[in-house]
Coordinates of C-alpha atoms in Angstrom, one line a residue:
X1 CA -22.3 -24.6 -52.2
X2 CA -24.7 -22.9 -49.8
X3 CA -27.2 -22.6 -52.7
X4 CA -27.9 -26.4 -52.1
X5 CA -28.5 -26.1 -48.3
X6 CA -31.9 -25.8 -46.7
X7 CA -32.2 -25.3 -42.9
X8 CA -35.6 -26.0 -41.4
X9 CA -37.0 -26.7 -37.9
X10 CA -40.2 -28.7 -37.3
X11 CA -42.5 -27.0 -34.8
X12 CA -45.9 -28.1 -33.5
X13 CA -48.1 -28.8 -30.5
X14 CA -47.2 -31.9 -28.4
X15 CA -48.3 -35.2 -30.0
X16 CA -49.1 -33.8 -33.4
X17 CA -46.5 -36.1 -35.0
X18 CA -43.2 -34.1 -35.5
X19 CA -40.9 -37.0 -34.6
X20 CA -42.9 -39.5 -36.7
X21 CA -42.6 -37.1 -39.7
X22 CA -38.8 -37.0 -39.2
X23 CA -38.9 -40.9 -39.2
X24 CA -40.8 -40.8 -42.6
X25 CA -38.3 -38.3 -44.1
X26 CA -35.3 -40.3 -43.0
X27 CA -36.7 -43.5 -44.5
X28 CA -37.4 -42.0 -47.9
X29 CA -34.1 -40.1 -48.1
X30 CA -32.1 -43.4 -48.1
X31 CA -30.3 -42.9 -44.8
X32 CA -31.0 -46.5 -43.6
X33 CA -29.6 -49.7 -45.1
X34 CA -32.2 -52.1 -46.6
X35 CA -31.7 -54.7 -43.7
X36 CA -31.3 -52.1 -40.9
X37 CA -33.6 -52.4 -37.9
X38 CA -35.4 -49.1 -37.5
X39 CA -36.9 -48.0 -34.2
X40 CA -40.0 -45.8 -34.0
X41 CA -39.5 -42.1 -33.2
X42 CA -35.7 -42.6 -33.6
X43 CA -35.1 -38.9 -32.6
X44 CA -36.5 -39.5 -29.1
X45 CA -33.2 -41.0 -27.9
X46 CA -33.3 -39.9 -24.2
X47 CA -34.7 -42.6 -21.8
X48 CA -37.3 -40.1 -20.4
X49 CA -38.4 -39.2 -24.0
X50 CA -39.0 -42.9 -24.8
X51 CA -40.9 -43.5 -21.6
X52 CA -43.2 -40.5 -21.9
X53 CA -43.5 -40.5 -25.7
X54 CA -42.6 -36.7 -25.9
X55 CA -39.6 -34.8 -27.2
X56 CA -37.8 -32.9 -24.5
X57 CA -34.5 -31.8 -26.2
X58 CA -34.0 -30.2 -29.6
X59 CA -31.9 -32.4 -31.9
X60 CA -30.2 -32.0 -35.3
X61 CA -29.9 -34.3 -38.3
X62 CA -29.4 -33.9 -42.1
X63 CA -30.6 -35.7 -45.2
X64 CA -29.6 -35.5 -48.8
X65 CA -32.2 -35.4 -51.6
X66 CA -30.4 -35.5 -54.9
X67 CA -27.9 -32.5 -54.7
X68 CA -29.8 -30.8 -51.9
X69 CA -28.8 -31.1 -48.2
X70 CA -31.7 -30.5 -45.7
X71 CA -30.6 -29.7 -42.2
X72 CA -33.5 -30.5 -39.9
X73 CA -34.0 -29.6 -36.2
X74 CA -36.6 -31.6 -34.3
X75 CA -38.0 -29.5 -31.5
X76 CA -40.2 -30.3 -28.4
X77 CA -43.9 -29.8 -28.6
X78 CA -44.6 -29.1 -24.9
X79 CA -44.9 -25.4 -23.8
X80 CA -42.6 -26.0 -20.8
X81 CA -39.7 -26.7 -23.2
X82 CA -40.3 -23.6 -25.3
X83 CA -36.8 -22.4 -24.5
X84 CA -35.5 -25.3 -26.7
X85 CA -37.6 -24.0 -29.6
X86 CA -36.7 -20.3 -29.1
X87 CA -32.9 -20.9 -29.2
X88 CA -32.9 -23.0 -32.5
X89 CA -35.1 -20.6 -34.5
X90 CA -32.0 -18.4 -35.2
X91 CA -30.4 -21.4 -36.8
X92 CA -33.0 -22.0 -39.5
X93 CA -34.4 -20.2 -42.6
X94 CA -37.9 -21.7 -42.5
X95 CA -40.1 -23.9 -40.3
X96 CA -42.5 -26.8 -41.0
X97 CA -45.5 -25.9 -38.9
X98 CA -47.2 -29.3 -38.2
X99 CA -50.9 -29.2 -37.4
X100 CA -53.2 -32.2 -36.5
X101 CA -55.9 -32.6 -39.1
X102 CA -58.5 -33.3 -36.4
X103 CA -57.4 -31.0 -33.5
X104 CA -56.3 -28.0 -35.6
X105 CA -54.0 -25.4 -34.0
X106 CA -53.4 -25.8 -30.3
X107 CA -51.8 -23.6 -27.6
X108 CA -48.2 -24.6 -28.3
X109 CA -48.8 -24.0 -32.1
X110 CA -49.7 -20.4 -31.2
X111 CA -46.6 -20.0 -29.0
X112 CA -44.0 -21.4 -31.4
X113 CA -45.6 -19.8 -34.5
X114 CA -45.5 -16.3 -32.9
X115 CA -41.8 -16.7 -32.1
X116 CA -41.1 -17.7 -35.8
X117 CA -43.3 -14.9 -37.3
X118 CA -41.5 -12.3 -35.1
X119 CA -38.2 -13.4 -36.6
X120 CA -39.6 -12.9 -40.1
X121 CA -39.6 -16.7 -40.9
X122 CA -42.0 -17.9 -43.6
X123 CA -43.5 -21.2 -42.5
X124 CA -44.6 -24.2 -44.6
X125 CA -47.9 -25.6 -43.1
X126 CA -48.1 -29.4 -42.9
X127 CA -51.6 -30.8 -42.1
X128 CA -50.7 -34.2 -40.6
X129 CA -52.8 -37.3 -39.7
X130 CA -55.2 -36.8 -42.7
X131 CA -55.9 -40.5 -42.5
X132 CA -57.2 -40.2 -38.9
X133 CA -60.9 -40.9 -38.4
X134 CA -62.8 -37.6 -38.2
X135 CA -60.0 -35.7 -39.8
X136 CA -61.0 -32.2 -41.2
X137 CA -57.9 -31.0 -43.1
X138 CA -59.7 -28.0 -44.9
X139 CA -61.1 -26.8 -41.5
X140 CA -57.6 -27.1 -40.0
X141 CA -56.1 -24.9 -42.9
X142 CA -58.8 -22.3 -42.2
X143 CA -58.0 -22.3 -38.5
X144 CA -54.3 -21.9 -39.2
X145 CA -55.0 -18.9 -41.5
X146 CA -57.1 -17.3 -38.8
X147 CA -54.3 -17.9 -36.3
X148 CA -51.8 -16.2 -38.7
X149 CA -54.1 -13.2 -39.0
X150 CA -54.5 -13.1 -35.2
X151 CA -50.7 -13.1 -34.7
X152 CA -50.3 -10.2 -37.2
X153 CA -48.4 -12.1 -39.9
X154 CA -47.3 -10.0 -42.9
X155 CA -48.5 -10.5 -46.5
X156 CA -45.6 -12.8 -47.4
X157 CA -46.2 -15.0 -44.3
X158 CA -50.0 -15.2 -45.0
X159 CA -49.3 -16.6 -48.4
X160 CA -48.1 -19.9 -46.8
X161 CA -47.9 -23.2 -48.8
X162 CA -49.8 -26.2 -47.5
X163 CA -48.8 -29.9 -47.6
X164 CA -51.2 -32.7 -46.5
X165 CA -49.5 -35.7 -44.9
X166 CA -49.8 -38.9 -43.0
X167 CA -46.4 -39.2 -41.2
X168 CA -47.3 -42.6 -39.9
X169 CA -48.2 -44.0 -43.4
X170 CA -45.2 -42.1 -44.9
X171 CA -46.8 -40.0 -47.5
X172 CA -47.3 -36.3 -48.3
X173 CA -49.3 -34.5 -51.1
X174 CA -50.0 -31.0 -52.2
X175 CA -53.8 -31.5 -52.7
X176 CA -56.1 -34.0 -51.0
X177 CA -57.1 -35.5 -54.5
X178 CA -53.5 -36.5 -55.4
X179 CA -52.5 -40.1 -55.0
X180 CA -50.2 -41.0 -52.0
X181 CA -46.7 -41.7 -53.4
X182 CA -44.3 -41.0 -50.5
X183 CA -42.7 -37.8 -49.1
X184 CA -41.3 -36.4 -52.4
X185 CA -44.0 -33.6 -52.6
X186 CA -42.8 -32.3 -49.2
X187 CA -39.1 -32.4 -50.4
X188 CA -40.1 -30.5 -53.5
X189 CA -42.0 -27.9 -51.5
X190 CA -38.9 -27.4 -49.3
X191 CA -36.7 -27.0 -52.4
X192 CA -39.1 -24.4 -53.9
X193 CA -40.3 -22.4 -50.9
X194 CA -37.3 -22.5 -48.5
X195 CA -34.7 -19.9 -49.4
X196 CA -31.0 -21.0 -49.2
X197 CA -29.2 -19.4 -46.2
X198 CA -28.2 -15.8 -46.7
X199 CA -24.4 -16.0 -46.0
X200 CA -21.2 -14.7 -47.4
X201 CA -18.5 -17.4 -47.7
X202 CA -15.8 -14.7 -48.4
X203 CA -16.5 -12.8 -45.2
X204 CA -14.7 -13.4 -41.8
X205 CA -15.9 -16.5 -40.0
X206 CA -19.0 -16.2 -37.7
X207 CA -21.0 -18.9 -36.0
X208 CA -23.8 -18.5 -33.4
X209 CA -23.9 -21.3 -30.7
X210 CA -27.4 -22.6 -30.3
X211 CA -26.9 -25.8 -28.4
X212 CA -24.2 -27.5 -26.3
X213 CA -23.4 -31.2 -25.8
X214 CA -20.7 -33.0 -23.9
X215 CA -18.5 -35.9 -24.9
X216 CA -16.1 -37.6 -22.5
X217 CA -13.3 -37.7 -25.0
X218 CA -13.4 -34.4 -26.7
X219 CA -15.2 -32.2 -24.1
X220 CA -17.9 -29.6 -24.8
X221 CA -19.3 -29.6 -28.3
X222 CA -21.0 -26.4 -29.6
X223 CA -23.6 -26.7 -32.4
X224 CA -24.8 -23.8 -34.5
X225 CA -25.2 -22.2 -37.9
X226 CA -22.3 -20.6 -39.7
X227 CA -23.5 -17.1 -40.6
X228 CA -20.4 -16.1 -42.6
X229 CA -17.1 -17.4 -43.9
X230 CA -15.6 -20.9 -43.9
X231 CA -13.8 -22.8 -41.1
X232 CA -11.3 -25.8 -41.0
X233 CA -10.3 -28.3 -38.5
X234 CA -7.2 -27.2 -36.5
X235 CA -7.8 -23.5 -37.2
X236 CA -7.3 -20.9 -34.5
X237 CA -10.5 -18.9 -33.8
X238 CA -12.0 -16.5 -31.2
X239 CA -14.9 -17.0 -28.8
X240 CA -16.9 -13.8 -28.2
X241 CA -18.8 -14.2 -24.9
X242 CA -22.2 -12.6 -24.2
X243 CA -20.6 -10.0 -22.0
X244 CA -18.4 -8.9 -24.9
X245 CA -15.1 -10.4 -23.6
X246 CA -13.0 -12.5 -26.1
X247 CA -11.0 -15.6 -25.6
X248 CA -8.9 -17.5 -28.2
X249 CA -8.8 -21.2 -28.9
X250 CA -8.2 -23.9 -31.6
X251 CA -10.8 -26.2 -33.3
X252 CA -9.9 -29.8 -32.1
X253 CA -12.8 -31.3 -34.0
X254 CA -15.2 -30.2 -36.7
X255 CA -18.4 -32.3 -37.0
X256 CA -21.1 -32.3 -39.6
X257 CA -24.4 -34.3 -39.8
X258 CA -24.9 -37.3 -42.1
X259 CA -28.4 -38.6 -41.3
X260 CA -28.5 -39.1 -37.6
X261 CA -24.7 -39.5 -37.2
X262 CA -22.1 -36.8 -36.6
X263 CA -19.1 -37.3 -38.9
X264 CA -15.7 -35.6 -39.0
X265 CA -15.4 -33.0 -41.8
X266 CA -12.3 -31.1 -42.8
X267 CA -14.1 -27.9 -43.7
X268 CA -17.5 -26.2 -43.3
X269 CA -19.0 -23.3 -45.3
X270 CA -21.3 -20.4 -44.6
X271 CA -25.0 -21.5 -44.2
X272 CA -24.3 -25.0 -42.9
X273 CA -25.1 -26.3 -39.4
X274 CA -22.1 -27.9 -37.7
X275 CA -20.6 -28.8 -34.4
X276 CA -17.2 -27.5 -33.1
X277 CA -15.1 -28.9 -30.2
X278 CA -12.1 -27.2 -28.6
X279 CA -13.6 -24.7 -26.1
X280 CA -14.3 -25.7 -22.5
X281 CA -16.0 -22.5 -21.3
X282 CA -18.5 -22.0 -24.1
X283 CA -22.2 -21.2 -23.6
X284 CA -25.4 -20.9 -25.6
X285 CA -25.8 -17.6 -27.3
X286 CA -22.1 -16.9 -27.7
X287 CA -20.3 -16.5 -31.0
X288 CA -17.3 -18.3 -32.5
X289 CA -15.6 -15.9 -34.9
X290 CA -12.5 -15.3 -37.0
X291 CA -9.4 -14.7 -34.8
X292 CA -8.5 -11.6 -36.8
X293 CA -12.1 -10.1 -36.8
X294 CA -14.0 -11.3 -33.7
X295 CA -17.5 -9.8 -34.0
X296 CA -20.5 -11.2 -31.9
X297 CA -23.9 -12.0 -33.4
X298 CA -27.0 -10.8 -31.5
X299 CA -28.8 -13.6 -29.7
X300 CA -32.6 -14.3 -29.7
X301 CA -34.3 -13.2 -26.5
X302 CA -35.5 -16.1 -24.3
X303 CA -38.7 -15.7 -22.3
X304 CA -38.2 -15.5 -18.6
X305 CA -39.3 -18.4 -16.2
X306 CA -42.8 -18.2 -14.7
X307 CA -42.6 -20.8 -11.9
X308 CA -40.1 -21.5 -9.1
X309 CA -39.5 -24.0 -6.3
X310 CA -36.8 -24.6 -3.7
X311 CA -34.5 -27.6 -4.0
X312 CA -33.4 -28.5 -0.5
X313 CA -30.9 -31.0 1.0
X314 CA -32.8 -34.1 2.2
X315 CA -33.2 -33.9 6.0
X316 CA -35.6 -36.8 6.5
X317 CA -34.7 -39.8 8.8
X318 CA -34.1 -41.8 5.6
X319 CA -31.6 -39.3 4.2
X320 CA -28.6 -41.0 2.6
X321 CA -30.1 -44.5 2.6
X322 CA -30.9 -44.7 -1.2
X323 CA -28.9 -41.9 -2.9
X324 CA -25.2 -41.4 -3.4
X325 CA -25.2 -37.6 -4.1
X326 CA -26.8 -36.0 -1.1
X327 CA -24.8 -32.9 0.0
X328 CA -25.6 -29.3 -0.9
X329 CA -22.3 -29.1 -2.8
X330 CA -23.4 -32.0 -5.0
X331 CA -26.8 -30.5 -5.7
X332 CA -25.4 -27.0 -6.3
X333 CA -22.8 -28.3 -8.8
X334 CA -25.5 -30.3 -10.7
X335 CA -27.9 -27.4 -10.9
X336 CA -25.2 -24.9 -12.2
X337 CA -24.1 -27.6 -14.7
X338 CA -27.7 -27.8 -16.0
X339 CA -27.6 -24.0 -16.7
X340 CA -25.0 -24.5 -19.4
X341 CA -27.5 -26.3 -21.7
X342 CA -31.0 -25.5 -20.2
X343 CA -31.4 -21.8 -21.4
X344 CA -34.8 -21.2 -19.8
X345 CA -33.7 -22.3 -16.3
X346 CA -32.6 -20.0 -13.5
X347 CA -30.8 -21.0 -10.3
X348 CA -30.2 -18.7 -7.3
X349 CA -28.5 -19.3 -3.9
X350 CA -30.7 -18.4 -0.9
X351 CA -30.0 -17.3 2.7
X352 CA -29.7 -21.0 3.6
X353 CA -26.7 -23.0 2.3
X354 CA -28.9 -26.1 2.0
X355 CA -31.6 -24.4 -0.2
X356 CA -31.5 -23.3 -3.9
X357 CA -34.2 -21.5 -5.7
X358 CA -34.8 -23.0 -9.1
X359 CA -37.0 -21.2 -11.7
X360 CA -38.4 -22.7 -14.9
X361 CA -41.2 -22.5 -17.5
X362 CA -43.6 -24.9 -15.7
X363 CA -44.1 -27.9 -13.5
X364 CA -43.1 -30.3 -16.3
X365 CA -39.9 -28.4 -17.0
X366 CA -38.8 -28.6 -13.4
X367 CA -40.0 -32.2 -12.8
X368 CA -38.0 -33.5 -15.8
X369 CA -34.9 -31.9 -14.2
X370 CA -35.8 -33.6 -10.8
X371 CA -36.4 -36.9 -12.5
X372 CA -33.1 -36.8 -14.3
X373 CA -31.3 -35.9 -11.0
X374 CA -32.9 -38.8 -9.1
X375 CA -31.8 -41.2 -11.9
X376 CA -28.3 -40.0 -11.5
X377 CA -28.3 -40.9 -7.8
X378 CA -29.3 -37.6 -6.2
X379 CA -31.4 -37.3 -3.1
X380 CA -33.3 -34.0 -2.4
X381 CA -36.5 -32.4 -1.1
X382 CA -38.5 -29.9 -3.2
X383 CA -41.1 -27.4 -2.1
X384 CA -44.4 -26.4 -3.6
X385 CA -44.2 -24.7 -6.9
X386 CA -44.8 -20.9 -6.7
X387 CA -45.5 -18.5 -9.6
X388 CA -43.0 -15.6 -10.1
X389 CA -44.7 -12.2 -9.7
X390 CA -43.4 -9.1 -11.4
X391 CA -44.0 -5.4 -11.0
X392 CA -44.9 -3.8 -14.4
X393 CA -45.5 0.0 -14.5
X394 CA -46.0 -0.1 -10.7
X395 CA -48.7 -2.8 -10.8
X396 CA -48.2 -6.2 -9.2
X397 CA -48.5 -8.7 -12.1
X398 CA -48.7 -12.4 -12.5
X399 CA -48.2 -14.9 -15.4
X400 CA -51.4 -15.9 -17.2
X401 CA -51.8 -19.1 -19.1
X402 CA -53.8 -19.8 -22.3
X403 CA -55.8 -22.9 -21.4
X404 CA -57.5 -25.2 -24.0
X405 CA -59.8 -28.0 -22.8
X406 CA -61.4 -30.7 -25.0
X407 CA -64.1 -32.4 -23.0
X408 CA -67.3 -34.4 -23.6
X409 CA -70.5 -32.3 -23.3
X410 CA -71.7 -34.0 -20.1
X411 CA -68.6 -32.8 -18.1
X412 CA -68.5 -29.3 -19.5
X413 CA -70.5 -27.8 -16.7
X414 CA -68.4 -29.4 -14.0
X415 CA -65.2 -28.1 -15.6
X416 CA -66.5 -24.5 -15.9
X417 CA -67.7 -24.6 -12.3
X418 CA -64.3 -25.8 -11.0
X419 CA -62.4 -23.1 -13.0
X420 CA -64.5 -20.2 -11.7
X421 CA -62.9 -20.0 -8.2
X422 CA -59.5 -20.4 -9.9
X423 CA -60.1 -17.0 -11.6
X424 CA -60.4 -18.4 -15.2
X425 CA -62.0 -16.3 -17.8
X426 CA -63.6 -18.1 -20.8
X427 CA -62.8 -16.7 -24.2
X428 CA -64.2 -19.3 -26.5
X429 CA -66.5 -22.4 -26.7
X430 CA -66.6 -24.5 -29.9
X431 CA -68.7 -27.7 -30.3
X432 CA -66.9 -30.5 -32.2
X433 CA -68.9 -33.7 -32.7
X434 CA -70.0 -34.4 -29.1
X435 CA -66.8 -32.9 -27.7
X436 CA -66.6 -29.2 -26.8
X437 CA -63.5 -27.1 -27.0
X438 CA -63.3 -24.6 -24.1
X439 CA -60.6 -21.8 -24.1
X440 CA -59.7 -19.8 -21.0
X441 CA -57.2 -17.2 -19.8
X442 CA -56.3 -18.3 -16.3
X443 CA -53.6 -17.3 -13.8
X444 CA -50.7 -19.8 -13.7
X445 CA -51.5 -20.2 -9.9
X446 CA -55.0 -21.5 -10.8
X447 CA -53.6 -24.4 -12.7
X448 CA -51.4 -25.8 -9.9
X449 CA -53.2 -28.9 -8.6
X450 CA -56.0 -28.7 -11.3
X451 CA -54.9 -31.4 -13.7
X452 CA -55.5 -34.3 -11.2
X453 CA -58.9 -32.9 -10.2
X454 CA -59.7 -32.4 -13.9
X455 CA -58.9 -36.0 -14.9
X456 CA -61.0 -37.3 -12.0
X457 CA -64.0 -35.0 -12.9
X458 CA -63.9 -36.0 -16.6
X459 CA -63.3 -39.8 -15.9
X460 CA -60.1 -39.5 -17.8
X461 CA -61.8 -38.4 -21.0
X462 CA -60.8 -34.7 -21.0
X463 CA -57.7 -33.3 -22.7
X464 CA -56.0 -30.3 -21.1
X465 CA -53.2 -28.2 -22.7
X466 CA -51.9 -24.7 -21.8
X467 CA -49.1 -22.3 -22.7
X468 CA -47.9 -19.0 -21.3
X469 CA -50.0 -16.1 -22.5
X470 CA -48.8 -12.8 -20.8
X471 CA -48.2 -11.1 -17.5
X472 CA -51.4 -9.4 -16.3
X473 CA -52.4 -7.5 -13.1
X474 CA -52.7 -9.8 -10.0
X475 CA -56.2 -11.4 -9.8
X476 CA -56.5 -11.8 -6.1
X477 CA -56.3 -14.8 -3.7
X478 CA -57.1 -18.3 -5.0
X479 CA -58.1 -21.0 -2.6
X480 CA -55.7 -23.9 -2.2
X481 CA -56.2 -27.6 -1.5
X482 CA -59.4 -28.3 0.3
X483 CA -58.4 -31.5 2.0
X484 CA -56.0 -32.1 4.8
X485 CA -53.5 -35.0 5.1
X486 CA -53.0 -38.2 7.1
X487 CA -49.6 -37.8 8.9
X488 CA -47.7 -40.7 10.5
X489 CA -47.1 -40.3 14.2
X490 CA -44.3 -42.7 14.5
X491 CA -41.5 -44.5 12.6
X492 CA -42.0 -48.2 11.6
X493 CA -43.5 -50.4 8.9
X494 CA -47.1 -49.9 7.8
X495 CA -49.4 -52.8 8.7
X496 CA -52.5 -53.9 6.8
X497 CA -54.6 -54.0 10.0
X498 CA -53.9 -50.3 10.7
X499 CA -54.4 -49.2 7.1
X500 CA -57.7 -51.1 7.0
X501 CA -59.0 -49.0 9.9
X502 CA -57.6 -45.8 8.4
X503 CA -58.9 -46.1 4.8
X504 CA -62.4 -44.9 5.9
X505 CA -60.7 -41.6 7.0
X506 CA -59.5 -40.7 3.5
X507 CA -57.4 -41.8 0.5
X508 CA -54.2 -43.7 1.2
X509 CA -50.8 -43.2 -0.6
X510 CA -49.0 -46.2 1.0
X511 CA -49.4 -50.0 0.9
X512 CA -48.7 -52.5 3.7
X513 CA -44.9 -53.1 4.3
X514 CA -43.9 -49.5 3.5
X515 CA -41.3 -48.0 5.7
X516 CA -42.6 -44.8 7.5
X517 CA -41.1 -42.1 9.7
X518 CA -42.7 -39.5 11.9
X519 CA -44.1 -36.6 9.9
X520 CA -44.4 -38.6 6.7
X521 CA -47.7 -38.0 4.8
X522 CA -49.4 -41.4 4.1
X523 CA -52.7 -40.2 2.7
X524 CA -55.3 -37.5 2.0
X525 CA -57.8 -36.7 4.8
X526 CA -61.5 -36.6 3.9
X527 CA -61.8 -33.5 6.0
X528 CA -60.0 -30.1 5.6
X529 CA -57.6 -30.6 8.6
X530 CA -54.5 -32.7 9.1
X531 CA -54.9 -35.9 11.1
X532 CA -52.1 -37.5 12.9
X533 CA -52.4 -41.3 12.7
X534 CA -50.6 -44.5 13.5
X535 CA -50.2 -46.9 10.5
X536 CA -47.8 -49.2 12.3
X537 CA -50.2 -50.5 15.0
X538 CA -50.6 -54.2 14.9
X539 CA -53.6 -56.2 16.1
X540 CA -53.4 -57.2 19.7
X541 CA -53.3 -61.0 20.1
X542 CA -54.9 -62.5 23.2
X543 CA -56.5 -65.8 24.2
X544 CA -59.9 -64.1 24.3
X545 CA -61.9 -64.3 21.1
X546 CA -62.9 -60.8 19.9
X547 CA -66.1 -59.9 18.0
X548 CA -64.3 -58.9 14.9
X549 CA -61.9 -61.8 14.8
X550 CA -63.3 -63.3 11.5
X551 CA -63.5 -60.0 9.6
X552 CA -61.5 -60.1 6.4
X553 CA -59.1 -57.2 5.9
X554 CA -59.9 -55.8 2.4
X555 CA -57.7 -52.9 1.5
X556 CA -58.6 -50.4 -1.3
X557 CA -55.5 -50.1 -3.6
X558 CA -53.5 -47.0 -2.6
X559 CA -53.1 -44.1 -4.9
X560 CA -49.4 -44.1 -5.9
X561 CA -48.4 -40.5 -6.9
X562 CA -46.1 -39.7 -9.8
X563 CA -43.6 -36.9 -9.3
X564 CA -45.8 -34.3 -11.1
X565 CA -48.9 -35.4 -9.1
X566 CA -46.9 -35.1 -5.8
X567 CA -45.7 -31.6 -6.7
X568 CA -49.3 -30.6 -7.5
X569 CA -50.6 -32.1 -4.3
X570 CA -48.4 -30.6 -1.6
X571 CA -49.2 -27.4 0.3
X572 CA -46.9 -24.6 1.6
X573 CA -45.9 -26.5 4.8
X574 CA -45.1 -29.8 3.0
X575 CA -42.2 -31.2 0.9
X576 CA -41.7 -33.9 -1.7
X577 CA -38.8 -36.1 -0.8
X578 CA -37.2 -37.5 -4.0
X579 CA -34.7 -40.4 -3.9
X580 CA -33.5 -42.8 -6.7
X581 CA -36.0 -45.4 -5.4
X582 CA -38.9 -43.5 -3.9
X583 CA -41.0 -40.4 -4.0
X584 CA -42.4 -39.6 -0.5
X585 CA -44.5 -36.7 0.8
X586 CA -43.6 -35.2 4.2
X587 CA -44.3 -32.2 6.5
X588 CA -41.6 -29.5 6.6
X589 CA -41.6 -29.9 10.4
X590 CA -41.7 -33.6 11.2
X591 CA -42.9 -33.6 14.9
X592 CA -46.3 -32.4 16.0
X593 CA -44.7 -30.1 18.6
X594 CA -42.6 -28.4 15.9
X595 CA -45.6 -27.9 13.7
X596 CA -47.7 -26.4 16.5
X597 CA -44.8 -24.0 17.4
X598 CA -44.5 -22.9 13.7
X599 CA -48.2 -22.4 13.3
X600 CA -48.3 -20.2 16.4
X601 CA -45.4 -18.1 15.0
X602 CA -47.0 -17.7 11.6

């Protein structure tokens, strides 16, 4: 039976069309009824995924083409969620490497491709969006070949098959001259070039857990690939933990995939991807095995985090007004629960019972966790992100990022000038029809706070992507934020009259009618020092006509910061206060006297 199974993952850079390709494959495989309403990007089922238009979590599905069953894993395209990709590669026998016909290979393409090549996987290259204006499919194939050579692919891997596709239009073809007739050429390529899973159905049962889900009725559900043997519902099996200890349990439910749905199945064979319920204390990277011969399977190494920040119990004057879950116990439980499914996250207790050090792959990785927590009713404060330094061979080292920028020619000089003080080193410059592609190696510290500045400098026309490159010797100090802040001196409600007089001092973050407290940051100062201001002062009314009585109050619209922008903006002595309803910026020490006392000590 395993001869008819094909296990593949779809990997690509963010926004190159992975989830849209899955949509097209599902449509053509007959999963949907004729009159069924089909949503776009059906695999992006999480609320945040729908809002942002990106994939955050890896997800499984299966389709049947004639007698062949294809198990597909849709993976995230953003580098910060690389842990999601690393842990599923052990489940599959090949990958569809998706590349945009206009952009060519991008940083995340390099990252996920290297991981799959290291495991000996032979990819199928899909050049997507060939119907896009300015598409250059042949150039993209050449760029992919160069990338394979750069990543030391072996001879078998260099002989990769290529399929040209338009996932949006729902067709694929082996050569550009062929007529577009649907996705069948891609299915044929998978049948021919993806080997069936190497597994022995007669051997003792072994399954490696690659992802964990939770169901209110049946508890924790472990999903993974069966490497050997067969398994049935109700069977007693062993759980081999990563530390080598063994516990016994019984399979309460055995689930397989039929399209997007999980269905009950009585039995599963070696080579298939299934889900098993019945074990409460099961984790990613552990092995479910035969009770009579419990042997663990080695787990793929997950890259370590590069960025950390402190999650702190909210101590502002508004604490507890908007959130339900506000105590250190609530926050600690939630963070350690996240560790069960988020393999590239680390959580540590600190000297303070109210502070937890959380480490991840990047700002987006951590901000998605914070966003999920605030939607669940949590209230907390978070500190400025800091990179994680390591000592390698006695040398202090820091994480470096591979940065790719696509920018119109007229802004190229500004971008290069801004990246110089951030210790960026240019490695490549390629002109592309009025747009230049600049590639840099830059310390991860140098990218904190750069994105907002970059979008302003390029008038929103630049595209910036980056991925972890390597640890390299420390590059020396990098200057932080140049501007100070406008800090509220008293609690109250902001008034249009006060804000009107303050807007010439800098850029405001609040609008009239916003509740403020002492120490809350209400704007960015035009100068490099902090300025304490009163935004609650109303106009004095008297029976004497003043010279400015008839002046109209015209306010410049405030800049409302998103969570990521707020995390990029804050300095070492500042925090972001996150509640279910608001994102506020504040000073660590709220009163001016406390701030002066602290600055003298430091």
